[in-house]
């Protein structure tokens, strides 16, 4: 994707508008920072000016006392207000802001193409923005409010100081210029060091993770691999020290210049100047105190101003990514309505379908045509990488093919309402996900409101051979899966999890069932049970089923088998026909079957 | 998440953090402490006493030289301060911090790698002590930094305190009142805060989970196929409501102490004390404005240091909790004792005598009285349903766990007689959940730092059917695997990774080979190749293989059929088939589809 330099002003306004529409209170809460800066100016300038002007202005003790107590009461009120802000308004605002922004993005996330998740470039830059939006919004609002508050406060203090003596400008400007000029150089050096350390840091992080991750525990104990990782860690740490050392002298010089211009010239210089003026009698005592106090305040205000400005620049990069995500126009628009698909499915037909994931890459599906029929069990077979799983994604309309069409009962599936179309298909994926929800909800893939739905879920669990295990759990099908946020949650084994995924396909009671590599973690009995269920559903309910597998036994029981190689359909037919063809299928089958066939033959002979 | 109960007190944990730093970088640790104190003292003189002196000079109409007498030394001290800071920051800190970093992490890694694997099964223990180590180390540094600041605060407060006392003892009284009230209020406020935090923690976890589900690619397909989003969105909005109502509820608890805290502090320090000071200066003419400025700001400075120190407290408590986990982790005793001294031979018979084993925290035994003898050079298979105990048996043989009763023997002696690492070194194992390491292919084959024997490696890759893929990789053995820290790294598919893992086992060339589900992700051609390889692993090697695919296991010398942690049938394939029992049934179920 081509990147233009984003406009900070435009992006800030864009984000502000979104925040305004989702959670306007968050803007108000952040702008309380104006009060903070106001009090700062009051305490360090006005308060001091008044008290230490008592002599020159001939104030009575009574007047001073009144002013002190006025300031005290003001401070009390403001502090109570702050308590409310930090302990009540702010946390609530955060909850609402997170809710508002994230909900908006969730909605969008559900309509973008699956490719937004599967294409790493797009995913890492844009989709991940969804996860961090509320944190970034908070930072942005912080920068935005501080930007204005510190600017106004600094301008006020500068005017007060310059009115006393124009020399003040010198001691304000010099540290500021020094800070900007040297700060920029230091920033550049730090950025360079950071860049140079990227790979070292990633290595160290990786070793750190692997050392404590459960999955690696076995291998770390029975092999010597940890010595490799340990060396990698030590090297990574040493490497970053070396990188840092290369820049040390240069950075030291700039650090010194910046600090001296800021502290020695800024503070001591201003104070000396003020002392000379006061001793000369050019300024009076209260003006002296104002100058002594203000230089500290104004230098901090300017520093905050500068860092909020830098912050806004950084935020702008994030906002640009967010904007791209929110404005992303999906190729497959899930919110666009369409025809309601028929309840009864006769055929699904692929006509000259070709597909590639990326325009620049090669076709992974090459001119494939075939027909799937209701009441028939179909199998997709082929070696790893032959295009089987991609075909499943096309059938589910996760992607649309570049060429050719997919027809349901003769109608292009693009014509249908996509949500209703997917309701026709019960699917179990190779890389299925288990949600942190009850077993029944995991099977139904939706919140469960009544017992009927639960009965369906339980039946599906029985069909996939999972219920034997689920039955033994204290809360049975109402048990929460995973320990994500429930410490009593259930962690199932790989085989059990796979059975739950298969149950999903059955529970949907849909006319089409697609199982992608359903049996890799199943024992033979569970596998058998699964095939029995599919057979029953196909025969009795006239369902259309597709099994993707590289276990040839899974294919052999299906009526119609499609064999793929490098994205092309190379053979199709029944098991018998294909064996007679003596082609790719026969080769694969015989390799796997050899051991079984001779044995069964022997076994029967033995009987 | 339940509240974590620390085993050591905060002071002891902070002391531990200091000790860690001191051991790794003694000079640096002491020096930074002194440097912080010196720096803060210079700041005190610069910002409190110097302006006060200037005001006094102006009041007295002294010549400018009197200002300079104070100002020039301060300016030099400030230069010294920033100079020290930047010298340490640029030349000393990076090296010393790296030393500390290495010291802490390598200690933790050593411990993690030698810890009983059983500790990983206890999910609570794992999350609290093992996984927590990934980020807890940060708290060691934090505790040192925080307490360094704390010490410096006390020193500075003492210095400005003695100045104030030398002028006016009454200031100290005002200050002590404020400090006492602030301290009490803050302790209570912290407690309430902690409670609220604990109450909200599970809500945040839930909210973060929903958030994650919507952007992680892992969930997207299943999300699109159902209506799980409805539930997640409902949870998400409930979380918001709970956070709002909890915040309101706790605000009522906070409010009285909040009211006590700052407003009282304002009344005493700003109202009463300042009125008093002006009374002394104005009516009693005790001090001039310079003095007034000095005293008032010194008192404020003490007060700031007290408030700052009080903020450090809850943070130190927080760090302490995490440091506590590190200490418990490091102190944990292994139940598998590594005190064997017998010399071990590279090969021998493996014998299990009436072995029982129950996973910690489980009620039902996973292995329930198994006896078997695997002779040197024998090839055996473990078969059975999911959960029959096959993988557990392997873990017992490898001594990843110790048996509850019975004994596992190698070469005639109980395996506890051998040094643990040497004993495990006899085996070469392919785990069911084997991992591809983010390193070169060479390192993924050798699994240590030794030089790769290229001929042997080529041979292993050939036998594991990985050769074809390997030949497409331009960098050959130096190819970096995974994109973990190299964007040009190669991600292997499930099948390819499994083939590489098989090659790893073959390359190790140990006399005993264990294969747990070696062909689950392989396509038929690769599986055929694997079967061939296993049968060709000639005479002298012992092979233990676990598989659901009975075609893989049929050529072995002896098959053990496991059910509920017991051996229900054993014998070679032909014998078991003739027995017509469970194995035979299972085999026919699979085989009939290949007829």
PDB file of N, CA, C and O in Angstrom, chain A residues 79 83 88 92 109-110 112 117 206 208-209 212 214 221 225 230 238 251 259 268 334 431 433 436 441 445 483 508 523 525 596-597 599, chain B residues 46 86 90 102 109-110 112 115 120 123 126 209 214 221-222 224-225 227 229 231 248 258 266 385-386 438 447 449 484 554 573 590 594:
ATOM      1  N   UNK A  79      -9.348  20.774  44.675  1.00  0.00           N
ATOM      2  CA  UNK A  79      -8.894  19.435  45.047  1.00  0.00           C
ATOM      3  C   UNK A  79     -10.036  18.438  45.176  1.00  0.00           C
ATOM      4  O   UNK A  79      -9.888  17.274  44.823  1.00  0.00           O
ATOM      5  N   UNK A  83     -10.542  14.998  43.082  1.00  0.00           N
ATOM      6  CA  UNK A  83     -10.869  13.684  43.643  1.00  0.00           C
ATOM      7  C   UNK A  83     -11.976  13.024  42.834  1.00  0.00           C
ATOM      8  O   UNK A  83     -11.897  11.853  42.487  1.00  0.00           O
ATOM      9  N   UNK A  88     -13.762   8.943  40.091  1.00  0.00           N
ATOM     10  CA  UNK A  88     -15.084   8.613  39.565  1.00  0.00           C
ATOM     11  C   UNK A  88     -15.216   8.908  38.078  1.00  0.00           C
ATOM     12  O   UNK A  88     -15.437   8.004  37.267  1.00  0.00           O
ATOM     13  N   UNK A  92     -14.917   5.962  34.841  1.00  0.00           N
ATOM     14  CA  UNK A  92     -16.177   5.734  34.119  1.00  0.00           C
ATOM     15  C   UNK A  92     -16.035   6.151  32.661  1.00  0.00           C
ATOM     16  O   UNK A  92     -16.513   5.482  31.746  1.00  0.00           O
ATOM     17  N   UNK A 109     -15.195  -4.681  12.049  1.00  0.00           N
ATOM     18  CA  UNK A 109     -14.359  -5.886  11.933  1.00  0.00           C
ATOM     19  C   UNK A 109     -15.160  -7.068  11.407  1.00  0.00           C
ATOM     20  O   UNK A 109     -14.624  -7.945  10.745  1.00  0.00           O
ATOM     21  N   UNK A 110     -16.450  -7.060  11.714  1.00  0.00           N
ATOM     22  CA  UNK A 110     -17.260  -8.192  11.273  1.00  0.00           C
ATOM     23  C   UNK A 110     -17.670  -8.109   9.815  1.00  0.00           C
ATOM     24  O   UNK A 110     -18.226  -9.045   9.260  1.00  0.00           O
ATOM     25  N   UNK A 112     -15.445  -6.693   7.355  1.00  0.00           N
ATOM     26  CA  UNK A 112     -14.325  -6.668   6.405  1.00  0.00           C
ATOM     27  C   UNK A 112     -14.051  -8.083   5.892  1.00  0.00           C
ATOM     28  O   UNK A 112     -14.480  -9.066   6.480  1.00  0.00           O
ATOM     29  N   UNK A 117      -7.718 -10.432   7.705  1.00  0.00           N
ATOM     30  CA  UNK A 117      -7.134 -11.149   8.833  1.00  0.00           C
ATOM     31  C   UNK A 117      -6.015 -12.074   8.367  1.00  0.00           C
ATOM     32  O   UNK A 117      -5.081 -12.332   9.087  1.00  0.00           O
ATOM     33  N   UNK A 206      11.986 -13.472  22.518  1.00  0.00           N
ATOM     34  CA  UNK A 206      11.607 -14.830  22.109  1.00  0.00           C
ATOM     35  C   UNK A 206      12.125 -15.856  23.112  1.00  0.00           C
ATOM     36  O   UNK A 206      11.387 -16.722  23.573  1.00  0.00           O
ATOM     37  N   UNK A 208      12.953 -15.389  26.142  1.00  0.00           N
ATOM     38  CA  UNK A 208      12.244 -15.168  27.396  1.00  0.00           C
ATOM     39  C   UNK A 208      10.900 -15.898  27.393  1.00  0.00           C
ATOM     40  O   UNK A 208      10.494 -16.490  28.374  1.00  0.00           O
ATOM     41  N   UNK A 209      10.220 -15.832  26.259  1.00  0.00           N
ATOM     42  CA  UNK A 209       8.913 -16.459  26.145  1.00  0.00           C
ATOM     43  C   UNK A 209       9.044 -17.984  26.170  1.00  0.00           C
ATOM     44  O   UNK A 209       8.358 -18.673  26.918  1.00  0.00           O
ATOM     45  N   UNK A 212       9.592 -20.006  29.417  1.00  0.00           N
ATOM     46  CA  UNK A 212       8.507 -20.214  30.380  1.00  0.00           C
ATOM     47  C   UNK A 212       7.244 -20.805  29.767  1.00  0.00           C
ATOM     48  O   UNK A 212       6.286 -21.054  30.466  1.00  0.00           O
ATOM     49  N   UNK A 214       4.638 -23.400  28.320  1.00  0.00           N
ATOM     50  CA  UNK A 214       4.357 -24.796  28.604  1.00  0.00           C
ATOM     51  C   UNK A 214       4.688 -25.699  27.412  1.00  0.00           C
ATOM     52  O   UNK A 214       5.237 -26.769  27.576  1.00  0.00           O
ATOM     53  N   UNK A 221      13.635 -30.065  28.180  1.00  0.00           N
ATOM     54  CA  UNK A 221      14.187 -30.974  29.174  1.00  0.00           C
ATOM     55  C   UNK A 221      14.897 -32.168  28.562  1.00  0.00           C
ATOM     56  O   UNK A 221      15.855 -32.670  29.140  1.00  0.00           O
ATOM     57  N   UNK A 225      18.573 -28.099  23.473  1.00  0.00           N
ATOM     58  CA  UNK A 225      18.280 -26.912  22.668  1.00  0.00           C
ATOM     59  C   UNK A 225      18.398 -25.635  23.486  1.00  0.00           C
ATOM     60  O   UNK A 225      18.649 -24.562  22.959  1.00  0.00           O
ATOM     61  N   UNK A 230      20.024 -19.976  25.098  1.00  0.00           N
ATOM     62  CA  UNK A 230      20.720 -19.191  26.107  1.00  0.00           C
ATOM     63  C   UNK A 230      21.799 -18.333  25.451  1.00  0.00           C
ATOM     64  O   UNK A 230      21.936 -17.144  25.735  1.00  0.00           O
ATOM     65  N   UNK A 238      24.305  -8.571  24.795  1.00  0.00           N
ATOM     66  CA  UNK A 238      25.607  -7.958  24.535  1.00  0.00           C
ATOM     67  C   UNK A 238      25.569  -7.076  23.298  1.00  0.00           C
ATOM     68  O   UNK A 238      26.183  -6.007  23.261  1.00  0.00           O
ATOM     69  N   UNK A 251      26.021  11.143  22.078  1.00  0.00           N
ATOM     70  CA  UNK A 251      24.816  11.446  22.847  1.00  0.00           C
ATOM     71  C   UNK A 251      25.164  12.189  24.129  1.00  0.00           C
ATOM     72  O   UNK A 251      24.436  13.079  24.553  1.00  0.00           O
ATOM     73  N   UNK A 259      21.165  19.949  28.747  1.00  0.00           N
ATOM     74  CA  UNK A 259      20.946  20.185  30.171  1.00  0.00           C
ATOM     75  C   UNK A 259      21.475  21.546  30.597  1.00  0.00           C
ATOM     76  O   UNK A 259      20.840  22.250  31.373  1.00  0.00           O
ATOM     77  N   UNK A 268      19.638  29.567  36.385  1.00  0.00           N
ATOM     78  CA  UNK A 268      20.625  30.433  37.034  1.00  0.00           C
ATOM     79  C   UNK A 268      20.766  31.758  36.277  1.00  0.00           C
ATOM     80  O   UNK A 268      20.900  32.823  36.873  1.00  0.00           O
ATOM     81  N   UNK A 334     -20.493  -7.814   3.582  1.00  0.00           N
ATOM     82  CA  UNK A 334     -21.396  -8.694   4.329  1.00  0.00           C
ATOM     83  C   UNK A 334     -22.658  -7.988   4.783  1.00  0.00           C
ATOM     84  O   UNK A 334     -23.625  -8.620   5.168  1.00  0.00           O
ATOM     85  N   UNK A 431      -8.331 -25.264  11.543  1.00  0.00           N
ATOM     86  CA  UNK A 431      -7.807 -24.394  12.600  1.00  0.00           C
ATOM     87  C   UNK A 431      -8.968 -23.716  13.323  1.00  0.00           C
ATOM     88  O   UNK A 431      -9.075 -22.516  13.337  1.00  0.00           O
ATOM     89  N   UNK A 433     -11.523 -22.475  16.358  1.00  0.00           N
ATOM     90  CA  UNK A 433     -11.252 -21.760  17.605  1.00  0.00           C
ATOM     91  C   UNK A 433     -12.248 -22.211  18.667  1.00  0.00           C
ATOM     92  O   UNK A 433     -13.405 -22.468  18.368  1.00  0.00           O
ATOM     93  N   UNK A 436     -14.278 -18.798  24.877  1.00  0.00           N
ATOM     94  CA  UNK A 436     -14.443 -18.857  26.319  1.00  0.00           C
ATOM     95  C   UNK A 436     -15.924 -18.667  26.632  1.00  0.00           C
ATOM     96  O   UNK A 436     -16.379 -17.582  26.930  1.00  0.00           O
ATOM     97  N   UNK A 441     -22.799 -23.391  24.085  1.00  0.00           N
ATOM     98  CA  UNK A 441     -22.659 -22.200  23.244  1.00  0.00           C
ATOM     99  C   UNK A 441     -21.559 -22.380  22.215  1.00  0.00           C
ATOM    100  O   UNK A 441     -21.657 -21.910  21.087  1.00  0.00           O
ATOM    101  N   UNK A 445     -22.490 -22.011  18.588  1.00  0.00           N
ATOM    102  CA  UNK A 445     -21.848 -20.776  18.126  1.00  0.00           C
ATOM    103  C   UNK A 445     -22.771 -19.579  18.237  1.00  0.00           C
ATOM    104  O   UNK A 445     -22.826 -18.723  17.352  1.00  0.00           O
ATOM    105  N   UNK A 483      -9.666 -21.191  30.440  1.00  0.00           N
ATOM    106  CA  UNK A 483      -9.503 -20.436  31.695  1.00  0.00           C
ATOM    107  C   UNK A 483      -9.267 -18.960  31.423  1.00  0.00           C
ATOM    108  O   UNK A 483      -8.709 -18.258  32.251  1.00  0.00           O
ATOM    109  N   UNK A 508     -25.745 -27.326  13.516  1.00  0.00           N
ATOM    110  CA  UNK A 508     -26.367 -26.244  12.764  1.00  0.00           C
ATOM    111  C   UNK A 508     -27.627 -26.708  12.041  1.00  0.00           C
ATOM    112  O   UNK A 508     -28.443 -25.903  11.616  1.00  0.00           O
ATOM    113  N   UNK A 523      -9.202 -40.701  17.750  1.00  0.00           N
ATOM    114  CA  UNK A 523      -8.884 -42.116  17.737  1.00  0.00           C
ATOM    115  C   UNK A 523      -9.868 -42.834  16.800  1.00  0.00           C
ATOM    116  O   UNK A 523     -10.878 -42.256  16.407  1.00  0.00           O
ATOM    117  N   UNK A 525     -12.185 -45.027  16.985  1.00  0.00           N
ATOM    118  CA  UNK A 525     -13.596 -45.189  17.348  1.00  0.00           C
ATOM    119  C   UNK A 525     -14.343 -43.878  17.124  1.00  0.00           C
ATOM    120  O   UNK A 525     -15.426 -43.844  16.544  1.00  0.00           O
ATOM    121  N   UNK A 596      -2.910 -52.126   5.664  1.00  0.00           N
ATOM    122  CA  UNK A 596      -4.211 -52.631   6.122  1.00  0.00           C
ATOM    123  C   UNK A 596      -4.687 -53.777   5.242  1.00  0.00           C
ATOM    124  O   UNK A 596      -5.126 -54.798   5.723  1.00  0.00           O
ATOM    125  N   UNK A 597      -4.617 -53.584   3.928  1.00  0.00           N
ATOM    126  CA  UNK A 597      -5.241 -54.539   3.009  1.00  0.00           C
ATOM    127  C   UNK A 597      -4.702 -55.941   3.188  1.00  0.00           C
ATOM    128  O   UNK A 597      -5.459 -56.890   3.371  1.00  0.00           O
ATOM    129  N   UNK A 599      -3.258 -57.201   5.636  1.00  0.00           N
ATOM    130  CA  UNK A 599      -3.604 -57.731   6.933  1.00  0.00           C
ATOM    131  C   UNK A 599      -5.035 -58.232   6.975  1.00  0.00           C
ATOM    132  O   UNK A 599      -5.303 -59.292   7.502  1.00  0.00           O
TER     133      UNK A 599
ATOM    134  N   UNK B  46      19.289  24.580  44.859  1.00  0.00           N
ATOM    135  CA  UNK B  46      19.090  25.410  43.674  1.00  0.00           C
ATOM    136  C   UNK B  46      17.724  26.093  43.709  1.00  0.00           C
ATOM    137  O   UNK B  46      17.619  27.280  43.432  1.00  0.00           O
ATOM    138  N   UNK B  86      24.725  12.201  33.070  1.00  0.00           N
ATOM    139  CA  UNK B  86      24.888  11.800  31.669  1.00  0.00           C
ATOM    140  C   UNK B  86      26.060  10.856  31.472  1.00  0.00           C
ATOM    141  O   UNK B  86      26.021  10.016  30.575  1.00  0.00           O
ATOM    142  N   UNK B  90      25.198   7.346  29.844  1.00  0.00           N
ATOM    143  CA  UNK B  90      25.736   6.981  28.539  1.00  0.00           C
ATOM    144  C   UNK B  90      26.820   5.919  28.582  1.00  0.00           C
ATOM    145  O   UNK B  90      26.941   5.123  27.670  1.00  0.00           O
ATOM    146  N   UNK B 102      21.193  -9.974  32.502  1.00  0.00           N
ATOM    147  CA  UNK B 102      21.662 -11.340  32.236  1.00  0.00           C
ATOM    148  C   UNK B 102      21.631 -12.167  33.509  1.00  0.00           C
ATOM    149  O   UNK B 102      21.192 -13.306  33.512  1.00  0.00           O
ATOM    150  N   UNK B 109      16.008 -18.750  33.897  1.00  0.00           N
ATOM    151  CA  UNK B 109      15.936 -19.756  32.836  1.00  0.00           C
ATOM    152  C   UNK B 109      16.439 -21.107  33.331  1.00  0.00           C
ATOM    153  O   UNK B 109      15.806 -22.140  33.098  1.00  0.00           O
ATOM    154  N   UNK B 110      17.589 -21.071  34.035  1.00  0.00           N
ATOM    155  CA  UNK B 110      18.144 -22.322  34.559  1.00  0.00           C
ATOM    156  C   UNK B 110      17.097 -23.033  35.397  1.00  0.00           C
ATOM    157  O   UNK B 110      16.897 -24.228  35.293  1.00  0.00           O
ATOM    158  N   UNK B 112      13.803 -22.578  35.359  1.00  0.00           N
ATOM    159  CA  UNK B 112      12.630 -22.995  34.580  1.00  0.00           C
ATOM    160  C   UNK B 112      12.910 -24.316  33.868  1.00  0.00           C
ATOM    161  O   UNK B 112      12.071 -25.212  33.834  1.00  0.00           O
ATOM    162  N   UNK B 115      12.998 -27.324  36.233  1.00  0.00           N
ATOM    163  CA  UNK B 115      11.858 -27.498  37.140  1.00  0.00           C
ATOM    164  C   UNK B 115      11.026 -28.722  36.741  1.00  0.00           C
ATOM    165  O   UNK B 115      10.929 -29.059  35.573  1.00  0.00           O
ATOM    166  N   UNK B 120       4.059 -27.462  35.614  1.00  0.00           N
ATOM    167  CA  UNK B 120       3.427 -26.793  34.474  1.00  0.00           C
ATOM    168  C   UNK B 120       1.969 -27.226  34.319  1.00  0.00           C
ATOM    169  O   UNK B 120       1.204 -26.570  33.638  1.00  0.00           O
ATOM    170  N   UNK B 123      -2.422 -25.388  36.668  1.00  0.00           N
ATOM    171  CA  UNK B 123      -2.628 -24.153  35.927  1.00  0.00           C
ATOM    172  C   UNK B 123      -2.404 -22.924  36.805  1.00  0.00           C
ATOM    173  O   UNK B 123      -1.825 -21.928  36.387  1.00  0.00           O
ATOM    174  N   UNK B 126       1.268 -22.598  37.502  1.00  0.00           N
ATOM    175  CA  UNK B 126       1.937 -22.187  36.264  1.00  0.00           C
ATOM    176  C   UNK B 126       1.749 -20.686  36.016  1.00  0.00           C
ATOM    177  O   UNK B 126       2.707 -19.969  35.753  1.00  0.00           O
ATOM    178  N   UNK B 209     -10.835 -10.034  26.766  1.00  0.00           N
ATOM    179  CA  UNK B 209     -11.034 -11.235  25.968  1.00  0.00           C
ATOM    180  C   UNK B 209     -11.933 -10.932  24.769  1.00  0.00           C
ATOM    181  O   UNK B 209     -11.585 -11.247  23.640  1.00  0.00           O
ATOM    182  N   UNK B 214     -12.301 -10.227  18.667  1.00  0.00           N
ATOM    183  CA  UNK B 214     -12.721  -9.520  17.460  1.00  0.00           C
ATOM    184  C   UNK B 214     -11.563  -9.146  16.542  1.00  0.00           C
ATOM    185  O   UNK B 214     -11.772  -8.905  15.372  1.00  0.00           O
ATOM    186  N   UNK B 221     -12.944 -17.083  11.470  1.00  0.00           N
ATOM    187  CA  UNK B 221     -13.798 -17.941  10.644  1.00  0.00           C
ATOM    188  C   UNK B 221     -15.003 -18.448  11.422  1.00  0.00           C
ATOM    189  O   UNK B 221     -16.133 -18.423  10.933  1.00  0.00           O
ATOM    190  N   UNK B 222     -14.737 -18.922  12.637  1.00  0.00           N
ATOM    191  CA  UNK B 222     -15.856 -19.429  13.428  1.00  0.00           C
ATOM    192  C   UNK B 222     -16.812 -18.312  13.823  1.00  0.00           C
ATOM    193  O   UNK B 222     -18.004 -18.527  13.996  1.00  0.00           O
ATOM    194  N   UNK B 224     -17.552 -15.761  11.902  1.00  0.00           N
ATOM    195  CA  UNK B 224     -18.388 -15.456  10.740  1.00  0.00           C
ATOM    196  C   UNK B 224     -19.457 -16.531  10.491  1.00  0.00           C
ATOM    197  O   UNK B 224     -20.450 -16.285   9.849  1.00  0.00           O
ATOM    198  N   UNK B 225     -19.184 -17.758  10.984  1.00  0.00           N
ATOM    199  CA  UNK B 225     -20.111 -18.845  10.695  1.00  0.00           C
ATOM    200  C   UNK B 225     -21.255 -18.918  11.699  1.00  0.00           C
ATOM    201  O   UNK B 225     -22.184 -19.686  11.509  1.00  0.00           O
ATOM    202  N   UNK B 227     -23.219 -16.903  15.486  1.00  0.00           N
ATOM    203  CA  UNK B 227     -23.660 -15.632  16.059  1.00  0.00           C
ATOM    204  C   UNK B 227     -23.000 -15.409  17.410  1.00  0.00           C
ATOM    205  O   UNK B 227     -23.586 -14.843  18.324  1.00  0.00           O
ATOM    206  N   UNK B 229     -20.819 -13.468  18.109  1.00  0.00           N
ATOM    207  CA  UNK B 229     -20.616 -12.032  18.330  1.00  0.00           C
ATOM    208  C   UNK B 229     -21.696 -11.456  19.242  1.00  0.00           C
ATOM    209  O   UNK B 229     -21.430 -10.567  20.034  1.00  0.00           O
ATOM    210  N   UNK B 231     -23.127 -12.818  21.785  1.00  0.00           N
ATOM    211  CA  UNK B 231     -22.778 -13.046  23.179  1.00  0.00           C
ATOM    212  C   UNK B 231     -21.624 -12.146  23.603  1.00  0.00           C
ATOM    213  O   UNK B 231     -21.638 -11.549  24.675  1.00  0.00           O
ATOM    214  N   UNK B 248     -18.898   3.864  40.875  1.00  0.00           N
ATOM    215  CA  UNK B 248     -19.778   4.716  41.687  1.00  0.00           C
ATOM    216  C   UNK B 248     -19.833   4.231  43.131  1.00  0.00           C
ATOM    217  O   UNK B 248     -19.785   5.012  44.073  1.00  0.00           O
ATOM    218  N   UNK B 258     -10.894  11.050  50.917  1.00  0.00           N
ATOM    219  CA  UNK B 258     -10.406  12.040  49.960  1.00  0.00           C
ATOM    220  C   UNK B 258     -10.609  13.442  50.544  1.00  0.00           C
ATOM    221  O   UNK B 258      -9.765  14.315  50.433  1.00  0.00           O
ATOM    222  N   UNK B 266      -4.589  21.450  52.661  1.00  0.00           N
ATOM    223  CA  UNK B 266      -4.670  22.847  52.204  1.00  0.00           C
ATOM    224  C   UNK B 266      -4.876  23.797  53.381  1.00  0.00           C
ATOM    225  O   UNK B 266      -4.227  24.834  53.485  1.00  0.00           O
ATOM    226  N   UNK B 385      -7.263 -45.626  22.781  1.00  0.00           N
ATOM    227  CA  UNK B 385      -8.077 -44.424  22.552  1.00  0.00           C
ATOM    228  C   UNK B 385      -7.400 -43.170  23.082  1.00  0.00           C
ATOM    229  O   UNK B 385      -6.452 -43.256  23.858  1.00  0.00           O
ATOM    230  N   UNK B 386      -8.003 -42.001  22.714  1.00  0.00           N
ATOM    231  CA  UNK B 386      -7.550 -40.742  23.311  1.00  0.00           C
ATOM    232  C   UNK B 386      -7.689 -40.877  24.822  1.00  0.00           C
ATOM    233  O   UNK B 386      -8.721 -41.313  25.314  1.00  0.00           O
ATOM    234  N   UNK B 438      12.688 -21.055  16.753  1.00  0.00           N
ATOM    235  CA  UNK B 438      13.082 -19.934  15.899  1.00  0.00           C
ATOM    236  C   UNK B 438      14.601 -19.867  15.849  1.00  0.00           C
ATOM    237  O   UNK B 438      15.229 -19.110  16.575  1.00  0.00           O
ATOM    238  N   UNK B 447      19.794 -29.488  17.618  1.00  0.00           N
ATOM    239  CA  UNK B 447      19.204 -29.135  18.908  1.00  0.00           C
ATOM    240  C   UNK B 447      20.258 -28.799  19.951  1.00  0.00           C
ATOM    241  O   UNK B 447      20.008 -28.889  21.152  1.00  0.00           O
ATOM    242  N   UNK B 449      24.479 -26.607  20.326  1.00  0.00           N
ATOM    243  CA  UNK B 449      25.391 -25.671  19.671  1.00  0.00           C
ATOM    244  C   UNK B 449      26.473 -26.354  18.844  1.00  0.00           C
ATOM    245  O   UNK B 449      27.362 -25.696  18.333  1.00  0.00           O
ATOM    246  N   UNK B 484       9.643 -15.221  13.632  1.00  0.00           N
ATOM    247  CA  UNK B 484       9.731 -14.680  14.986  1.00  0.00           C
ATOM    248  C   UNK B 484      10.633 -13.444  15.060  1.00  0.00           C
ATOM    249  O   UNK B 484      10.242 -12.414  15.570  1.00  0.00           O
ATOM    250  N   UNK B 554       1.916 -51.609  12.680  1.00  0.00           N
ATOM    251  CA  UNK B 554       1.733 -53.059  12.525  1.00  0.00           C
ATOM    252  C   UNK B 554       3.036 -53.841  12.381  1.00  0.00           C
ATOM    253  O   UNK B 554       3.083 -55.026  12.665  1.00  0.00           O
ATOM    254  N   UNK B 573       1.304 -58.157  15.965  1.00  0.00           N
ATOM    255  CA  UNK B 573       0.091 -57.861  15.216  1.00  0.00           C
ATOM    256  C   UNK B 573      -0.738 -59.118  14.927  1.00  0.00           C
ATOM    257  O   UNK B 573      -1.947 -59.153  15.170  1.00  0.00           O
ATOM    258  N   UNK B 590     -10.613 -49.565  11.111  1.00  0.00           N
ATOM    259  CA  UNK B 590      -9.827 -48.703  10.222  1.00  0.00           C
ATOM    260  C   UNK B 590      -9.609 -49.365   8.878  1.00  0.00           C
ATOM    261  O   UNK B 590      -9.646 -48.721   7.837  1.00  0.00           O
ATOM    262  N   UNK B 594     -10.317 -49.508   3.767  1.00  0.00           N
ATOM    263  CA  UNK B 594      -9.285 -49.615   2.727  1.00  0.00           C
ATOM    264  C   UNK B 594      -9.482 -50.846   1.865  1.00  0.00           C
ATOM    265  O   UNK B 594      -8.641 -51.179   1.065  1.00  0.00           O
TER     266      UNK B 594
END
